[in-house]
XYZ file of C-alpha atoms in Angstrom:
315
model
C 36.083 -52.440 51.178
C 33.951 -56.159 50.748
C 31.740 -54.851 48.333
C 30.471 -58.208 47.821
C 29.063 -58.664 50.889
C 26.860 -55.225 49.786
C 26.288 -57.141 46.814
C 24.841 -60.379 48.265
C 22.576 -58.446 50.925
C 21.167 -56.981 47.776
C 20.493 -60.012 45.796
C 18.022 -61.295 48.563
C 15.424 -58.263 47.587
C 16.311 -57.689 43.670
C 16.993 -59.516 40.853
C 19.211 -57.253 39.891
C 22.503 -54.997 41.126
C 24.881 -53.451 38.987
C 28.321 -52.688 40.027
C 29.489 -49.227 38.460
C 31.815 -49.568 35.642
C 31.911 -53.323 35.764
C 29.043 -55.473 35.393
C 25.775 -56.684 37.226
C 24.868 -59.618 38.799
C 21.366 -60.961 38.025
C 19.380 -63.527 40.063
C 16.377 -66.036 37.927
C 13.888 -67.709 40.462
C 13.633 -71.278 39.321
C 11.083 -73.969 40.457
C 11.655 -76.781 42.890
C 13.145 -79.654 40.788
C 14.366 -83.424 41.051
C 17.489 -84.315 39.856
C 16.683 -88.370 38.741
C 21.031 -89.274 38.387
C 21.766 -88.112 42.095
C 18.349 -89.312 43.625
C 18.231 -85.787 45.713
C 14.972 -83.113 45.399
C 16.654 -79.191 45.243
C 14.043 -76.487 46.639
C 13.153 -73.723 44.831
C 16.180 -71.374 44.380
C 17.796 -68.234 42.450
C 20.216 -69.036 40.088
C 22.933 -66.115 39.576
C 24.261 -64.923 36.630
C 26.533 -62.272 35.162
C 26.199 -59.439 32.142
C 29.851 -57.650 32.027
C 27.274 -55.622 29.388
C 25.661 -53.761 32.291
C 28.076 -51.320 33.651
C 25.870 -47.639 34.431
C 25.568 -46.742 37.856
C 21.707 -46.967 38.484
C 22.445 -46.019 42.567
C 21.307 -49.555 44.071
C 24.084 -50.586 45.664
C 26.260 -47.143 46.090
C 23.210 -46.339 47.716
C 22.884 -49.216 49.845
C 26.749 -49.276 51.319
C 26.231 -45.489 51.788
C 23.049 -46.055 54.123
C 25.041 -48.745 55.716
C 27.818 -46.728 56.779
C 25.960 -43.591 57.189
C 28.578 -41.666 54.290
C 27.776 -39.341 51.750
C 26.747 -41.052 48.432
C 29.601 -39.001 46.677
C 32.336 -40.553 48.797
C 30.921 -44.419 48.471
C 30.432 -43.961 44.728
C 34.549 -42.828 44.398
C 34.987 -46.072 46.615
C 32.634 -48.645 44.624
C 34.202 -47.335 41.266
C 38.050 -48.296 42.525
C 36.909 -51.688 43.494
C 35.556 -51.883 40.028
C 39.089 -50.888 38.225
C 40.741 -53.269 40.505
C 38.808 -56.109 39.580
C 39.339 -55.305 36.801
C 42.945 -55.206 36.972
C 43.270 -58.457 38.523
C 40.869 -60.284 35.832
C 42.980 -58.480 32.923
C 46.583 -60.127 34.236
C 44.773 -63.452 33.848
C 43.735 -64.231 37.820
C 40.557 -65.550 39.056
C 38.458 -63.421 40.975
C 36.580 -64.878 43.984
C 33.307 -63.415 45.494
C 32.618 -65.146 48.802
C 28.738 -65.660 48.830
C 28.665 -64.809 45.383
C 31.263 -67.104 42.955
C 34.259 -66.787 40.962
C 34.931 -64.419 37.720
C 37.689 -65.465 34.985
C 38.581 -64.017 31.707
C 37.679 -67.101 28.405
C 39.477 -67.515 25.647
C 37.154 -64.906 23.535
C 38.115 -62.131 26.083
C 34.618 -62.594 27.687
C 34.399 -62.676 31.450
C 33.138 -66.159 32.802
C 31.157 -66.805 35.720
C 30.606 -69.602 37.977
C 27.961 -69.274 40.866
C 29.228 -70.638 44.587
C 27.246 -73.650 45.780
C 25.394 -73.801 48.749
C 23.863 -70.442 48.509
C 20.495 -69.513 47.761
C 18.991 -65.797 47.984
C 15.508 -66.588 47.187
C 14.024 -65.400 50.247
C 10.860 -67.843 50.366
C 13.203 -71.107 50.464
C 15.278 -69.563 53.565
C 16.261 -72.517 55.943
C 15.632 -75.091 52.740
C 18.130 -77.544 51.475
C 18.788 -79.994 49.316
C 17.272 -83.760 49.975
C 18.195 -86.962 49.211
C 15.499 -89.118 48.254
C 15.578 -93.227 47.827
C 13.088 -94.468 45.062
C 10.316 -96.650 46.591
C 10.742 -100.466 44.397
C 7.044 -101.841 45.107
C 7.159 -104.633 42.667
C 10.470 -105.995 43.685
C 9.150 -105.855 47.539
C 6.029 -107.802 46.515
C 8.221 -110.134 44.260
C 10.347 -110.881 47.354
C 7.369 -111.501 49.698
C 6.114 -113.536 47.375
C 9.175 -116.203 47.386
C 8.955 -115.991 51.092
C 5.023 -117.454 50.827
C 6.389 -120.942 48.790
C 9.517 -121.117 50.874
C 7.584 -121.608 54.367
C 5.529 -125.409 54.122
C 1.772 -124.751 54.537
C -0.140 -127.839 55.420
C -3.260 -128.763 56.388
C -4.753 -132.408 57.838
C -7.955 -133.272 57.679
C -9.914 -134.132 60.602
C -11.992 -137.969 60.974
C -15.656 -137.529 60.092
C -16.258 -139.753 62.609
C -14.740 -136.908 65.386
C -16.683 -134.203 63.485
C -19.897 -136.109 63.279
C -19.764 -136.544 67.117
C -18.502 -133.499 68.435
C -21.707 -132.104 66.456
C -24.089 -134.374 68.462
C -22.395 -132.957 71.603
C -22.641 -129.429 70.362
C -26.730 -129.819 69.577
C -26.922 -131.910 73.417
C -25.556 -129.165 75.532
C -27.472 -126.733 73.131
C -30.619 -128.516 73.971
C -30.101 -128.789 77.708
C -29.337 -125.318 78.250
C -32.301 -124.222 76.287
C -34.701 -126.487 78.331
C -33.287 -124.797 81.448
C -33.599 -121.332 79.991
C -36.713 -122.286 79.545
C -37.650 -124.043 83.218
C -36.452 -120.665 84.848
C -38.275 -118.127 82.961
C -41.422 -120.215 83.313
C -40.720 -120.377 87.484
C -40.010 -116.593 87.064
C -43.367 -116.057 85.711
C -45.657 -117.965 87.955
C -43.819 -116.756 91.090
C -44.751 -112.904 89.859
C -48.110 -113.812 88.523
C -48.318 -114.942 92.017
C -47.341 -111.592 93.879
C -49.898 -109.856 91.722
C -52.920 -111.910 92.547
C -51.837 -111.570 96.462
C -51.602 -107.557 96.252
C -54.779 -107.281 94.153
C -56.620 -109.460 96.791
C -54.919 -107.133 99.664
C -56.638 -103.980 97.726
C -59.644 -105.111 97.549
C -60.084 -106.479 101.087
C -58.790 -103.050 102.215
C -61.808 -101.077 99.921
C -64.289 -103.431 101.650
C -63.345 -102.815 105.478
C -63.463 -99.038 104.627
C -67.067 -99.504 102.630
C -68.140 -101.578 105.590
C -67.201 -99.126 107.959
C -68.844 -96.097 106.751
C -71.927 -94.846 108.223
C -75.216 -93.047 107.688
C -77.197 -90.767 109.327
C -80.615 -90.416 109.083
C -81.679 -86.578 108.403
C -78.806 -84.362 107.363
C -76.165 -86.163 105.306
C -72.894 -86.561 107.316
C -70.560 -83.902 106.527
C -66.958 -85.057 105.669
C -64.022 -82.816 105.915
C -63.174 -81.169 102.973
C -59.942 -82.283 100.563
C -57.363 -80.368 98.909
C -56.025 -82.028 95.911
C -53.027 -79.968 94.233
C -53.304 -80.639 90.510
C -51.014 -80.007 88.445
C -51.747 -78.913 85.087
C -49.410 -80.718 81.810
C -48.420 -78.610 79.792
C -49.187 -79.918 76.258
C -47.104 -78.743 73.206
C -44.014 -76.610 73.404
C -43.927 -73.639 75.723
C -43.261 -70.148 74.757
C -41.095 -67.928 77.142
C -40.964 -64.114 77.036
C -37.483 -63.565 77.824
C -37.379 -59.981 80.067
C -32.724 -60.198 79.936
C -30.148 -62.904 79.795
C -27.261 -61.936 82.800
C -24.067 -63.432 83.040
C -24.023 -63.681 86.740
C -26.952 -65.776 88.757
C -27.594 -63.257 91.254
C -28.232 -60.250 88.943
C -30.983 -62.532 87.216
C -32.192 -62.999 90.994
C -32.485 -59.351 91.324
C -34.457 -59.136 88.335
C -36.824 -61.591 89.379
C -37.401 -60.381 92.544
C -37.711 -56.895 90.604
C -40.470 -57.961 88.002
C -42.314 -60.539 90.670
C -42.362 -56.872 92.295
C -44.247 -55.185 89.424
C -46.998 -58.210 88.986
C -45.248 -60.701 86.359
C -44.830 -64.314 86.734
C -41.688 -64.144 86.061
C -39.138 -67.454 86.981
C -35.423 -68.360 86.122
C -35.146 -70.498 83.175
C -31.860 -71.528 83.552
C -28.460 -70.921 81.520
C -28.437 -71.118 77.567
C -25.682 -71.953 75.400
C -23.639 -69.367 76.185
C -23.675 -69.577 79.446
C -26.126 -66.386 80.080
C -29.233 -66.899 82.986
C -32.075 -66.270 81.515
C -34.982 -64.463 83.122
C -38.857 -64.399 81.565
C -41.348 -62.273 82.379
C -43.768 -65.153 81.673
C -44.703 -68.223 79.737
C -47.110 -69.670 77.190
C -48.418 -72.650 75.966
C -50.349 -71.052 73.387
C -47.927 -69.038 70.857
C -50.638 -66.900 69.864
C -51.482 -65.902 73.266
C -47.089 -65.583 73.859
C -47.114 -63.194 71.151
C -49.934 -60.997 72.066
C -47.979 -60.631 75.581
C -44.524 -59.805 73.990
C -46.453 -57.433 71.515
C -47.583 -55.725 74.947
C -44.300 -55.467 76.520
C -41.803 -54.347 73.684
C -44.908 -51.568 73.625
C -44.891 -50.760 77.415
C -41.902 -52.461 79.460
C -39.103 -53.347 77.256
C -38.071 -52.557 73.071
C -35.611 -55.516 73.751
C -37.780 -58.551 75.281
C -38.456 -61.514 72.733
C -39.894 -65.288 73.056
C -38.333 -68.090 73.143
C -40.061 -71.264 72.224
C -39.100 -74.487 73.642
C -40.094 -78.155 71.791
């Protein structure tokens, strides 16, 4: 039986598993480090260790391999402690012992049994998938020393101009500068007599018009002349922000219809006041410009109507 295979299943989830009349292993959590000589960053990882010291049975692993199996615990533990005396065996005749997953066992010179963990395992569950990176420093000041010897290597020159070019060009510069501001100029002035213009003609045109009709009008003597009557639709501003006693909010358009049609039914002003920022239609029984007067109306129909109306005021 591979009872190290038990053993390294184990060492994932303790820190700790003790094979019966042996030893135990034991696993230490250790930070991520950076090893400066090899240039390479090693995750965080659990380093194992072994105590020949710890030999009683405390059930861990007999326990495990018997669950694994599905044996009686009696039967593993008779198992786990012959795997013990062989190892033992083997380490006493002066052979190495080799763990796969695990690492290899030896016997020192002071009759002590060595250990030496197996690279390229790590059983610290929270670094799963992690490995070992090399890293290459970053030299800055060597980069900017380089760039720098590039800058006086490549010839840099500059040649003056004649003042004599410069002192021309610049009359040229404030010329064309000059004309184009005199045309600017011409063209807005054009602009603005042509629509001064237009505006005397149409005024004229009005007021000719108002004469003709003056001129035309007549008088009677006796009873005045009576004109047909005229129907002006005025509409009234509101001034300040409105106030809007909300009757529901309805997710679809055509149930905020019905409840229009519903309340217009019972005597309320009530209109669609679109969708809010939820996308909800909202329906109002009416609406306000006075906030005083909204709230004496919502006071009325939480009492009478609806517990759930409230007012919403717009800016």
């Amino acid at each position: 039986m591979r009872v190290e295979h038990y053993i390294a299943e184990l060492l994932y989830r303790y820190n700790c598993v003790v094979v019966p009349n042996f030893g135990a292993f034991l696993a230490n959590t250790t930070a991520a480090c950076i090893d400066v000589s090899q240039q390479t960053l090693h995750p965080p990882t659990k380093n194992l260790s072994f105590n020949q010291q710890l030999t009683k049975n405390d059930g861990l692993l007999v326990s495990h391999i018997a669950n694994a199996k599905n044996l009686p615990y009696e039967a593993l533990l008779k198992e786990v402690e012959e795997v013990s005396k062989q190892w033992k065996v083997r380490l006493d005749s002066g052979k190495h012992l080799f763990l796969e997953g695990i690492g290899k066992l030896w016997i020192g010179k002071e009759q002590r049994i060595q250990f030496l963990p197996e690279d390229g395992y790590n059983y610290l569950a929270a670094s799963f998938g992690f490995s070992s990176l090399n890293a290459t420093p970053i030299i800055r000041e060597k980069l900017k020393e380089e760039v720098q010897q590039l800058e006086e290597k490549v010839p840099f020159t500059i040649t003056p101009e004649r003042r004599e070019g410069v002192r021309s060009k610049g009359w040229l510069q404030y010329a064309a500068i000059f004309l184009l501001l005199l045309a600017t100029g011409t063209s807005a002035y054009q602009f603005y007599q042509q629509n001064q213009y237009r505006q005397d003609m149409v005024r004229q045109n009005v007021q000719e018009q108002v004469s003709r009709h003056i001129q035309e009008a007549t008088f009677f003597e006796g009873s005045p002349l009576e004109l047909p009557a005229l129907n002006l639709n005025i509409t009234k501003m509101a001034k300040g922000p409105m106030h809007h006693v909300i009757a529901g909010a309805f997710r679809f358009r055509e149930n905020a219809d019905k409840k229009i049609d519903q309340l217009k039914a019972q005597g309320y002003d009530a209109v669609y006041l679109g969708t809010n920022r939820y996308g909800l239609h909202q329906v109002t029984f009416d609406s306000f410009s006075d906030s005083q007067e909204a709230l004496r109306f919502l006071k009325k129909i939480k009492a009478t109507v609806s517990a759930d109306a409230w007012m919403l005021s717009e800016k």
